[in-house]
Short mmCIF file of C-alpha atoms in Angstrom, two decimals:
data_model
loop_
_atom_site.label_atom_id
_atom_site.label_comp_id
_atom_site.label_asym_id
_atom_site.label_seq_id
_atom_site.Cartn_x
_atom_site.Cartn_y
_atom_site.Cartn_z
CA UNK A 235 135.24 122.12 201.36
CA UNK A 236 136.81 125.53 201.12
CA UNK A 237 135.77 126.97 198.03
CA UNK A 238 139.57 127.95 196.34
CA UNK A 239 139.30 129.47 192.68
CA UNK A 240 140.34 126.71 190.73
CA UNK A 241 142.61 127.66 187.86
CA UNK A 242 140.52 126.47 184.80
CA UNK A 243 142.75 125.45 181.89
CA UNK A 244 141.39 126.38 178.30
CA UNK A 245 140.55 123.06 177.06
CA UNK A 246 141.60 123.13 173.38
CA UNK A 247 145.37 123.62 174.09
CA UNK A 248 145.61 120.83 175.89
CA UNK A 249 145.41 118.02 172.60
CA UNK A 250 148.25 120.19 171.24
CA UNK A 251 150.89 119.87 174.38
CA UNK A 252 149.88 116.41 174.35
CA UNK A 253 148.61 115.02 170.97
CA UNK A 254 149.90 117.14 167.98
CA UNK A 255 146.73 116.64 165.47
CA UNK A 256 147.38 118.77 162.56
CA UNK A 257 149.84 121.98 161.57
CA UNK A 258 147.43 124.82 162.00
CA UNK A 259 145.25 123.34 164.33
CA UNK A 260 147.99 122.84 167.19
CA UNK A 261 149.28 126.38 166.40
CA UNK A 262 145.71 128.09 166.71
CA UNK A 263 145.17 126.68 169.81
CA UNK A 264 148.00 126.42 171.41
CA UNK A 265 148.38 130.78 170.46
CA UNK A 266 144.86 131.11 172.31
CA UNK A 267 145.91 129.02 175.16
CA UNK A 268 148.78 131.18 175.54
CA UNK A 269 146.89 134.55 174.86
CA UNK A 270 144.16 133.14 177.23
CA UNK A 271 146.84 132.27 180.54
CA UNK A 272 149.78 134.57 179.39
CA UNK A 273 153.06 133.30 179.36
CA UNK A 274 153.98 132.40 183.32
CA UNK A 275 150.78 130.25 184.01
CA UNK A 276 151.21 128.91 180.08
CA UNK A 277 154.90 127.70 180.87
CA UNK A 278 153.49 126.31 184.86
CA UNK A 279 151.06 124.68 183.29
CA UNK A 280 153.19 122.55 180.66
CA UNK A 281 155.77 122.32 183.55
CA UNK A 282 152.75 120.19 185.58
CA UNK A 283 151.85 118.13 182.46
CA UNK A 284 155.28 116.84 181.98
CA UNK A 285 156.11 115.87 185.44
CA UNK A 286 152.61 114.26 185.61
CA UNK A 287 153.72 112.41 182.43
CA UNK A 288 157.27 112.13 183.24
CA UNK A 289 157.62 111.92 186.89
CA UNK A 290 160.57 109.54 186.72
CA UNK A 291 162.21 112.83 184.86
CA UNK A 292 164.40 114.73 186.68
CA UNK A 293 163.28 118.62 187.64
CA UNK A 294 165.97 119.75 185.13
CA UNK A 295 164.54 117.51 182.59
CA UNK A 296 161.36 117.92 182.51
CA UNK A 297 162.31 122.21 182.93
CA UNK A 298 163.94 121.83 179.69
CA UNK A 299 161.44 120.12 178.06
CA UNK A 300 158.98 122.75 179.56
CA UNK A 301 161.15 125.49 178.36
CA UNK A 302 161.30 124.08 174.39
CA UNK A 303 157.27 124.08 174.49
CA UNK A 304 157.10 127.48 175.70
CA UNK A 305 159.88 129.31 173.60
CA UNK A 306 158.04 127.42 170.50
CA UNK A 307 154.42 128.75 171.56
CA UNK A 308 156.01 132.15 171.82
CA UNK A 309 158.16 132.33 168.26
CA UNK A 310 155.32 130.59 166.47
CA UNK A 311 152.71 132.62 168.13
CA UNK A 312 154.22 135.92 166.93
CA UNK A 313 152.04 137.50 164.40
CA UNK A 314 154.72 137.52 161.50
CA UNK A 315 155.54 134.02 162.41
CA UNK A 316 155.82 131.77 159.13
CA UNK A 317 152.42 129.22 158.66
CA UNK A 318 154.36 126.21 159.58
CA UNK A 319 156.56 127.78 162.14
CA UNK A 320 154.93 125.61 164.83
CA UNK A 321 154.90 122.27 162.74
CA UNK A 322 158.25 122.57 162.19
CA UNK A 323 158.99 123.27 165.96
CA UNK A 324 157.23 120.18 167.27
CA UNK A 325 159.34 117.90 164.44
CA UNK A 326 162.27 119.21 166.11
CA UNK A 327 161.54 118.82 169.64
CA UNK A 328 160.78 114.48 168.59
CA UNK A 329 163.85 115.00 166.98
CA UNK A 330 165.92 116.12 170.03
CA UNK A 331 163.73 113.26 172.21
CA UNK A 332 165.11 110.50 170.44
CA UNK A 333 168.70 111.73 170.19
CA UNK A 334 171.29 110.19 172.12
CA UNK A 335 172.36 112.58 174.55
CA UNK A 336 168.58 114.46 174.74
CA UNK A 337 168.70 116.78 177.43
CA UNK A 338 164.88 115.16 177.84
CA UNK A 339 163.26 113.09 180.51
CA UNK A 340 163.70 109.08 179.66
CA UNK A 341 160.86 107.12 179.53
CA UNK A 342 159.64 103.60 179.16
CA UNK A 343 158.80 103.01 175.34
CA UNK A 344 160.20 106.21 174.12
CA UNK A 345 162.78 103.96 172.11
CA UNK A 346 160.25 101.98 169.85
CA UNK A 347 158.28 105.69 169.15
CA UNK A 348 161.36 106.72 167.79
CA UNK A 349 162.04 103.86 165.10
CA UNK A 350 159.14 106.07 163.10
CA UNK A 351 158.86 108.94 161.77
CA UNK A 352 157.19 112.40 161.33
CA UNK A 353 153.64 112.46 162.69
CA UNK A 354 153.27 108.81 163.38
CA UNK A 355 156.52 109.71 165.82
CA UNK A 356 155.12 112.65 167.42
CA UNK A 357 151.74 110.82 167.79
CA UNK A 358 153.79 108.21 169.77
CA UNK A 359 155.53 110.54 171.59
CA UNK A 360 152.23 111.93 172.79
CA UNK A 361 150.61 108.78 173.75
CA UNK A 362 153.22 107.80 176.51
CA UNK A 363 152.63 106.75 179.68
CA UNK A 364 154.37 106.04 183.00
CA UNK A 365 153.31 102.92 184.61
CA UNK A 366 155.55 103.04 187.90
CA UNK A 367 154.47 102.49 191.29
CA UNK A 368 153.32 105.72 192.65
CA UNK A 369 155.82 108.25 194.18
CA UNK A 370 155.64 108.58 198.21
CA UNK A 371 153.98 111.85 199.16
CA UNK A 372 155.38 114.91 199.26
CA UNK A 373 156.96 115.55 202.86
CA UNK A 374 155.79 118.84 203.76
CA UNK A 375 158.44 121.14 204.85
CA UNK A 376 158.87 122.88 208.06
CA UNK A 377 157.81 126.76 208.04
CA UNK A 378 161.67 127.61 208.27
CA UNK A 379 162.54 124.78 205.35
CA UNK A 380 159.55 126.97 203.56
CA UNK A 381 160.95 130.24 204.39
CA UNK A 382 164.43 129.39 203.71
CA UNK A 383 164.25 128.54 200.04
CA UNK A 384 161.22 130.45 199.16
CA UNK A 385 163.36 133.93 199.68
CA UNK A 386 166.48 132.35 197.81
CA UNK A 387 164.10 132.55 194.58
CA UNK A 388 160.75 132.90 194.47
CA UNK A 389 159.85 131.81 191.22
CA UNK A 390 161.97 129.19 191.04
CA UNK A 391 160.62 127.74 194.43
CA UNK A 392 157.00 127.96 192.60
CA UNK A 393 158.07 125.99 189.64
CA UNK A 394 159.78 123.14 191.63
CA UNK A 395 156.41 122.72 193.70
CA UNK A 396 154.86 122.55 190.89
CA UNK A 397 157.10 119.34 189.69
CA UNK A 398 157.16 117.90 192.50
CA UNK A 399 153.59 118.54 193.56
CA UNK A 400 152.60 117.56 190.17
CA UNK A 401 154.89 113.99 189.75
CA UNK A 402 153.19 112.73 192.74
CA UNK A 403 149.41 113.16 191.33
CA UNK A 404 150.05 112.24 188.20
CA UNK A 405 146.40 111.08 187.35
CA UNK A 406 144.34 114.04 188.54
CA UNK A 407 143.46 117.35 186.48
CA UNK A 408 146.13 119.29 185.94
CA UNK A 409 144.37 122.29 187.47
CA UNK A 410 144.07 120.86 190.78
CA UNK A 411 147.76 120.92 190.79
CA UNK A 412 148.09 124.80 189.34
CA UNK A 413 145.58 125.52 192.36
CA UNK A 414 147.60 123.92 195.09
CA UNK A 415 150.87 125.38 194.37
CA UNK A 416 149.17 128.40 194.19
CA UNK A 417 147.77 128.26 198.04
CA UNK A 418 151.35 126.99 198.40
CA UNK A 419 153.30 129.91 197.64
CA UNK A 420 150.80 132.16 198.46
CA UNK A 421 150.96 131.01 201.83
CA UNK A 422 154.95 131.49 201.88
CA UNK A 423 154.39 134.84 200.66
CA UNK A 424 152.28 135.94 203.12
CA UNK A 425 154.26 134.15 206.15
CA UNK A 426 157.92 134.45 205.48
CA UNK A 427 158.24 138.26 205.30
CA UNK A 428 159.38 139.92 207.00
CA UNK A 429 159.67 137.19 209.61
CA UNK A 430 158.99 133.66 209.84
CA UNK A 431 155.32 133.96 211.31
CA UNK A 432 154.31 130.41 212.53
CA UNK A 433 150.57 131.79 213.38
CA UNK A 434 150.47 132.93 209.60
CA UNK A 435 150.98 129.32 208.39
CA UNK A 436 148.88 127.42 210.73
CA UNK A 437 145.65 129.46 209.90
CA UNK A 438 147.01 129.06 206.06
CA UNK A 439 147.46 124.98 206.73
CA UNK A 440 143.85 125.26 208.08
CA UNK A 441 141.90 127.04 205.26
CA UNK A 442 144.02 124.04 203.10
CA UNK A 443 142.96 121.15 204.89
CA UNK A 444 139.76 120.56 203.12
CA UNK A 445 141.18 120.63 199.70
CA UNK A 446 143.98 118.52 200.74
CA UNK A 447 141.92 115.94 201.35
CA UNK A 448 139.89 116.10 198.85
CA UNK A 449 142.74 116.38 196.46
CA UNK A 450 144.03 113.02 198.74
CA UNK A 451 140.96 111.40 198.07
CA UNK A 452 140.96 112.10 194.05
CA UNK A 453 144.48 111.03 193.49
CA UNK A 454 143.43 107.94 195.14
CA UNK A 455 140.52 106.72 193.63
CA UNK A 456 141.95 107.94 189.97
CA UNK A 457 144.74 106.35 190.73
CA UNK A 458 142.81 103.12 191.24
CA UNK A 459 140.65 103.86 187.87
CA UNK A 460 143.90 104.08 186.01
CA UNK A 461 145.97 101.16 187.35
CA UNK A 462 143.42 98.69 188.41
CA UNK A 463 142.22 96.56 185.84
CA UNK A 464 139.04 95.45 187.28
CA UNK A 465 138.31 98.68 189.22
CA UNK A 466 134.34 98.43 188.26
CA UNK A 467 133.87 94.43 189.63
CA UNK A 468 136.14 96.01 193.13
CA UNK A 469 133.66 99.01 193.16
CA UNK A 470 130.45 96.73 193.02
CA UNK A 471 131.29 94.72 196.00
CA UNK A 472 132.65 97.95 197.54
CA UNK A 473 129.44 99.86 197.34
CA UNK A 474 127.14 96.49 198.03
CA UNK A 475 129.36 96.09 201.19
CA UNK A 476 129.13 99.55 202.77
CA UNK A 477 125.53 100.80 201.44
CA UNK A 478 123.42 96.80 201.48
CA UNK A 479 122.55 97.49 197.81
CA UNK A 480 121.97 94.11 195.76
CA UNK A 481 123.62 93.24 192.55
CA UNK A 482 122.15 94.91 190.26
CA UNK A 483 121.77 97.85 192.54
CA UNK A 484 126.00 98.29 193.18
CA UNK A 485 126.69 97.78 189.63
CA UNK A 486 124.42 100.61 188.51
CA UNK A 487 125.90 102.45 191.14
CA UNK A 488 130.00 101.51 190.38
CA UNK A 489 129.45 102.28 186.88
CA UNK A 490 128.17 105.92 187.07
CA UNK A 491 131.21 106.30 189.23
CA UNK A 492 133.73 104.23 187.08
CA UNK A 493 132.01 106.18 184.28
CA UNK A 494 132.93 109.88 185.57
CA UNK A 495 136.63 109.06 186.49
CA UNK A 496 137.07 107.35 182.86
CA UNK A 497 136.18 110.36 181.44
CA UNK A 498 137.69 112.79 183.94
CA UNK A 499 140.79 111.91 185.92
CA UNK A 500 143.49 112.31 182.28
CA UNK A 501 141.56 115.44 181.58
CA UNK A 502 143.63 118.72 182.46
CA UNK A 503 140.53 120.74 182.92
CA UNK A 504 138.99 120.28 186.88
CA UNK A 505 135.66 121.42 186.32
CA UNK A 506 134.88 118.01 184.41
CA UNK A 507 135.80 115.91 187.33
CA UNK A 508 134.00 117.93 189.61
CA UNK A 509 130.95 117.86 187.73
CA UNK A 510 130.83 114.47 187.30
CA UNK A 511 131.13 114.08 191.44
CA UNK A 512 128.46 116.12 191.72
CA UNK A 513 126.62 114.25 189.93
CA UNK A 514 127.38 111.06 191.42
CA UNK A 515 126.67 112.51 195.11
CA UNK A 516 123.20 112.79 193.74
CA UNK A 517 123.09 109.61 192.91
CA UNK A 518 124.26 107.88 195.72
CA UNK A 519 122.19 110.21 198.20
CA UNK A 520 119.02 109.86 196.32
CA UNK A 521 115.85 109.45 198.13
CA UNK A 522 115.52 105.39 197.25
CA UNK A 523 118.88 104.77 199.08
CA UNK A 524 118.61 107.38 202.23
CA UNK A 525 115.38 105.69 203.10
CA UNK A 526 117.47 102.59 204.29
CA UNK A 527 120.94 103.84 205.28
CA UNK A 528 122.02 104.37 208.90
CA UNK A 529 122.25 108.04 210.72
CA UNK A 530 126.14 108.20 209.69
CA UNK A 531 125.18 108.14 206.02
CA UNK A 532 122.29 110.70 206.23
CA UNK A 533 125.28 112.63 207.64
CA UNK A 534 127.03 112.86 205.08
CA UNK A 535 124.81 113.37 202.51
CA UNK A 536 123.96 116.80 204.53
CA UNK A 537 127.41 118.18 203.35
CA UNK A 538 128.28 120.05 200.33
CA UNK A 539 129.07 117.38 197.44
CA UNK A 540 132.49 116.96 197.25
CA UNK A 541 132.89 116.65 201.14
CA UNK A 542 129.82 114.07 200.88
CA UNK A 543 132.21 111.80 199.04
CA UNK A 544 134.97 111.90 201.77
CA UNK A 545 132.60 111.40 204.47
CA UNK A 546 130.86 108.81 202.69
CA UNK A 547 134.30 107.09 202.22
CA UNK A 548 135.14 107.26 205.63
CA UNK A 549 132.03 105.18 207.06
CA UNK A 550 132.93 101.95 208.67
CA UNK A 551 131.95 98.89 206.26
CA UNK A 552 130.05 96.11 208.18
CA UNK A 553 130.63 92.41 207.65
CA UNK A 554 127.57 91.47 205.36
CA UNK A 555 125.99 87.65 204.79
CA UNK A 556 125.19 87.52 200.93
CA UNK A 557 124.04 84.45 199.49
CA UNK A 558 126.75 81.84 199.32
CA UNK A 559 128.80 81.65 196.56
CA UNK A 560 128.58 78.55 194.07
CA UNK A 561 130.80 76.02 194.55
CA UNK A 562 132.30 74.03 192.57
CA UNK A 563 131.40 77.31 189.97
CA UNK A 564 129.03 76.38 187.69
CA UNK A 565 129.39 76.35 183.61
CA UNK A 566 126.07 78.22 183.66
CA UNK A 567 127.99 81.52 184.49
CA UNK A 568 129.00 81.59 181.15
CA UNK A 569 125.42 80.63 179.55
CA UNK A 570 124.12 83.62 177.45
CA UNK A 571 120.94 82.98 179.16
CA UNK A 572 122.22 83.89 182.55
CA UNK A 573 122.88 88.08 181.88
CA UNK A 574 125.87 89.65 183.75
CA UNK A 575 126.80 85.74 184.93
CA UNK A 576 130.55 86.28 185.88
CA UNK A 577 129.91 89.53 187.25
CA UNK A 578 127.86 88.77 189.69
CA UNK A 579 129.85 85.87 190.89
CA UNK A 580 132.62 88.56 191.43
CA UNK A 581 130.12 90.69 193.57
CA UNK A 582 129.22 87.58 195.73
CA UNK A 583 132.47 86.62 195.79
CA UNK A 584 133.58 90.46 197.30
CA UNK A 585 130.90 91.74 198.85
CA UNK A 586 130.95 89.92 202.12
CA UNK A 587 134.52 91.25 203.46
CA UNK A 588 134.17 94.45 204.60
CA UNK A 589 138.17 95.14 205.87
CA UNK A 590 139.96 94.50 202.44
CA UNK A 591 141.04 97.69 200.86
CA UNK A 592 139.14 98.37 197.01
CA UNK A 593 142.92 97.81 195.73
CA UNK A 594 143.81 94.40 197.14
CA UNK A 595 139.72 93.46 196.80
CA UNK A 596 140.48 94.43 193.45
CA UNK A 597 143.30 92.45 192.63
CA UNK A 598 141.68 89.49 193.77
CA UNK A 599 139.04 89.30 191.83
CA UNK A 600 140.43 89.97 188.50
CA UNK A 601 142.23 87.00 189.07
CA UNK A 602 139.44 85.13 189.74
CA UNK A 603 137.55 86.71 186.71
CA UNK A 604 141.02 86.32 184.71
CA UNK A 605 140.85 82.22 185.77
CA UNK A 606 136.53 82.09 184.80
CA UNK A 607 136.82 83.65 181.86
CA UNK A 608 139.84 81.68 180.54
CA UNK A 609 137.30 78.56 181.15
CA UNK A 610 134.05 79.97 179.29
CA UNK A 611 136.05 80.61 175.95
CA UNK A 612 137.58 77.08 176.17
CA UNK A 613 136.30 73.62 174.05
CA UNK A 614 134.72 72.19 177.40
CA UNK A 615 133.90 74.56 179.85
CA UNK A 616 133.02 72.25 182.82
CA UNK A 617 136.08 70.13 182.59
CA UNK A 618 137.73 73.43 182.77
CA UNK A 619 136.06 74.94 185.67
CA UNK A 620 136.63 71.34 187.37
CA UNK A 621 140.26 71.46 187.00
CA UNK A 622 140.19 74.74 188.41
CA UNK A 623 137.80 74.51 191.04
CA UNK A 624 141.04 74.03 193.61
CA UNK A 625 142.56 77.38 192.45
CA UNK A 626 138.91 79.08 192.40
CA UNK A 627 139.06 77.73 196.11
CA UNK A 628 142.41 78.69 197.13
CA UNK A 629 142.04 81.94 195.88
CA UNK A 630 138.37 82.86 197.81
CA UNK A 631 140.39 81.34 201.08
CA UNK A 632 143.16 84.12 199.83
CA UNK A 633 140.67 86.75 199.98
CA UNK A 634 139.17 85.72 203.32
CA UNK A 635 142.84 85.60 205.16
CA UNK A 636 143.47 89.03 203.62
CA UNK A 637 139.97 90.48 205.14
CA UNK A 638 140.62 88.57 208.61
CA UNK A 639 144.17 90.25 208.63
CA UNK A 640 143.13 93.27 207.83
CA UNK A 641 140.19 93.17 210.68
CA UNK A 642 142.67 92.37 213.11
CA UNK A 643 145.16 94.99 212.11
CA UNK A 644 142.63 97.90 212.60
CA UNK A 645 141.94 96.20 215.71
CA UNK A 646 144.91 95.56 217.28
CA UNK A 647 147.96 97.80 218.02
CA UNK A 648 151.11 97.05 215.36
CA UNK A 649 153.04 95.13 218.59
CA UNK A 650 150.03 93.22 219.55
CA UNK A 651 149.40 92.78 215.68
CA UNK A 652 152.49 91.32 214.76
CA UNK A 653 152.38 89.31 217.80
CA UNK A 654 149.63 87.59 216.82
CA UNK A 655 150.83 87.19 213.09
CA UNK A 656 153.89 85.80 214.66
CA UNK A 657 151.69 82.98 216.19
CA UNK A 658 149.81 81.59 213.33
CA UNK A 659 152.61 81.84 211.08
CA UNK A 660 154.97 78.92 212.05
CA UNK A 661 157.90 76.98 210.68
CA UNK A 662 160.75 77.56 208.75
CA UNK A 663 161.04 81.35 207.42
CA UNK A 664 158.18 82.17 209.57
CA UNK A 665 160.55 85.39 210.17
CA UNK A 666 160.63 86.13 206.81
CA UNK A 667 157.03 85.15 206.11
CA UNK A 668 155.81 87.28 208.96
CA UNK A 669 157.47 90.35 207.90
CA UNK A 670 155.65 89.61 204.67
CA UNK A 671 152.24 90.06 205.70
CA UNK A 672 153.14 93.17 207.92
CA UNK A 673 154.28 94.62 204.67
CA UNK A 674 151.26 93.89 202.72
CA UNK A 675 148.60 94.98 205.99
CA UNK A 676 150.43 98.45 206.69
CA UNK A 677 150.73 99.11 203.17
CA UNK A 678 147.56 97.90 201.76
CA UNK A 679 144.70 97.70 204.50
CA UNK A 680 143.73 101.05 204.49
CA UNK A 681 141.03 102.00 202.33
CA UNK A 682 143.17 104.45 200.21
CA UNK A 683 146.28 102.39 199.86
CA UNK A 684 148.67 102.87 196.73
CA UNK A 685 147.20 100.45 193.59
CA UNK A 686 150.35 99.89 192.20
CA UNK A 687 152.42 98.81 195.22
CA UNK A 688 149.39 96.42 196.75
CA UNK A 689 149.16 94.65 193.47
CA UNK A 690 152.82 94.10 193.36
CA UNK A 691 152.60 93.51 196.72
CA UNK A 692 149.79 91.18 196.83
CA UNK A 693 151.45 88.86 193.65
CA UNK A 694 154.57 88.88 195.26
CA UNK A 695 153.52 87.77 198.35
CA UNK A 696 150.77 85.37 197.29
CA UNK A 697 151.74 84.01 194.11
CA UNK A 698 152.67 80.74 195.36
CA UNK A 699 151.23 80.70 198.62
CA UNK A 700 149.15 77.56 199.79
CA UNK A 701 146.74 77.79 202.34
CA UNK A 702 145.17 75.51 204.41
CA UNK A 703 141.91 76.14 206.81
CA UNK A 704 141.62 74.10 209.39
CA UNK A 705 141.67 74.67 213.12
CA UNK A 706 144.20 77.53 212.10
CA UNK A 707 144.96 79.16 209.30
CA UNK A 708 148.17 78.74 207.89
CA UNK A 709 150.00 80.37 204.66
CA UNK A 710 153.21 79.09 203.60
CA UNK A 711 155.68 80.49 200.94
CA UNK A 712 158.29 79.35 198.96
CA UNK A 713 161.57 81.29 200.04
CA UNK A 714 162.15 83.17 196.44
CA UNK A 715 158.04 84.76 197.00
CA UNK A 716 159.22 86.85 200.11
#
């Protein structure tokens, strides 16, 4: 990966933006935040914090926003500035969100933060969170596109990368973002003057194609740590699948990963993330595991850390046989005696289809878990998992139709593809119903599909489907699912 200076963001101003936790402590660290950056980076690097947190905000709302934050860190940071200049400040910025006509970006909740008041307001304030599907990527712009509004205004053609840049990661370090737009417009002011110089930008878009990737590849997998609820049972039968590691083996495994995104991916400051990669690509390319992997792996272990991980997550999966899965499930998962009993039903349960994306995978098995668990906390367990046993059943056939369609649909072309879906999905709708599982295998096979989308998707699609196995498999929908 090309080594780009990352743009480190002091770490004690970022509670302040974010989470105002008492009058002088905001103001002493937001003044050495903004002593530390100066005043351009300082107002960028609120501008990226709000469109990560508001990217359903418009660019002028989450500017003005932006702008408040920065005028009040520059009054209050004066050195004949009043004691509770930034206190004060902050009060009226809540103040302004919860008015009627705020100039402020709208977001989900932001009406039962402001039914209180003072602290307990801004506190509430602070702790919102967007919840949307994720934004498409950004569309990157032809060199003359580039050119053309880059010499209009250059620093206002930096600022709206940044938002827009910045609303479509929303879960990754904030510095990441700071250091992209910076390539970005260094890269337009080095090609677009005094001509447009197509050369200059495609050795520029080469030195960037590494840490696009990457940056790809972290937006993805935080994305999934963020929105998935069972992330850590997906990983497990993720990392069984593609590395042959047992149980106990993949869970040790998916939690020091799990582990280092839950700490790092809402953290501003990169270098916490990237440590905790490191790290993990130690981990995963120790000695005990390179011993039994295949050529491709020791590959990718060879490469510099961070570009382990992509390579590593790039390796074809292979269908694996793991022990059969109980069936009818027994009430001994839920026994005390039996450690880690529900879990590793999930990793049986996952481990054996190697084409599902970690999203969809995912999805399925926190329903699964969701439908188990429900059982263990009830009066009788077995009559429980007996009256279930049909949906535990319907729902493993779910998961084995979603790996078989995804095999074929890396395997085929989309015409032959559809084709084929085309066949097996008869009767009336079949049109409809069809179209339906295109949707969900172009948006959700691939390994770094969109969380969000496939579990909407996925419910959408599925959550009245009944299947039946016999010489063909057949999945039928009620008209109002598609």
């Amino acid at each position: 990966m090309r080594n780009t200076a990352v743009i480190l963001i002091p770490a004690l101003i970022i509670t302040t933006l974010l989470a105002d936790k008492g009058k002088n402590y905001a103001k002493e660290n937001v003044c050495q935040g903004l002593k530390d950056i100066g005043i351009e980076k300082f107002k960028e690097m609120v501008t990226v914090l709000y469109s990560q947190k508001f990217p359903n905000g418009t660019f002028q709302e989450v500017s003005c926003v932006a702008d408040e934050m920065t005028k009040l860190a520059e009054k209050c940071c004066k050195d004949d500035a009043s004691p509770d200049c930034y206190d004060k400040g902050a009060t009226e910025i809540s103040e302004k969100s919860c008015g009627k006509d705020s100039p402020f970006p709208k977001h989900p909740g932001i009406e039962q933060c402001c039914t209180l008041q003072g602290q307990e307001r801004k506190l509430c304030l602070a702790s919102l969170r967007y919840t949307a599907d994720e934004l498409p990527s950004l569309t990157e712009p032809t060199n003359e596109e580039i050119c053309t509004e880059y010499t209009k205004d250059e620093k206002d053609y930096s600022v709206r990368y940044v938002y827009e840049f910045a609303r479509r990661h929303r879960n990754i370090p904030a510095g990441f973002v700071l250091n992209a737009t910076q390539n970005h417009v260094r890269m337009a002011e080095r090609c677009c003057r005094p001509d447009i110089k197509n050369s200059c930008f495609l050795q520029e878009r080469l030195q960037m194609r590494s840490s696009n990737i990457f940056l790809k590849f972290l937006s993805n997998v935080c994305n999934n740590q963020v929105n998935l609820k069972s992330f850590k049972f997906g990983l497990s039968a993720y990392y069984g699948n593609l590395l042959g590691l047992s149980f106990e083996e993949a869970s040790a495994m998916s939690g020091h990963f799990h582990s280092g995104l839950e700490k790092c991916c809402l953290k501003p400051q990169p270098e916490c993330i990237i440590e905790e990669l490191t790290s993990f690509q130690k981990v995963i390319c120790g000695e005990s595991n390179l011993n039994a992997m295949s050529e491709d792996f020791h590959k990718c272990c060879k490469k510099p850390a961070l570009d382990t991980l992509l390579c590593l997550d790039d390796l074809k999966r292979q269908p694996r046989q793991s022990p059969d899965v109980a069936n009818p499930v027994s009430s001994k998962l839920c026994e005390e005696a039996q450690p880690h009993g529900i879990d590793r039903y999930l990793f049986l349960t996952g481990v054996n289809h190697a084409s599902i994306s970690l999203p969809v995978l995912t999805t399925v098995l926190d329903r699964i878990k969701n439908t188990v668990t429900a059982c263990c906390s009830s009066a009788d367990i077995t009559t429980c998992l007996t009256e279930k046993e049909s949906k535990l059943k319907m729902t493993q056939a779910l998961l084995s139709k979603l790996d078989d369609t995804c095999s074929r649909y890396f395997r085929l072309d989309l015409p032959a593809f559809k084709t084929r879906m085309q066949k097996e999905v008869q009767g009336e709708g079949g049109e409809k119903r069809t179209q339906a599982w295109l949707d969900l295998a172009i948006s959700c096979c691939s390994q770094r599909s969109p969380a969000q989308l496939c579990q909407k998707l996925f419910i959408t699609r599925t959550s009245r489907s009944q299947i039946r196995l016999q010489t063909e498999d057949v999945i039928k929908y009620d008209d109002d699912t598609v």
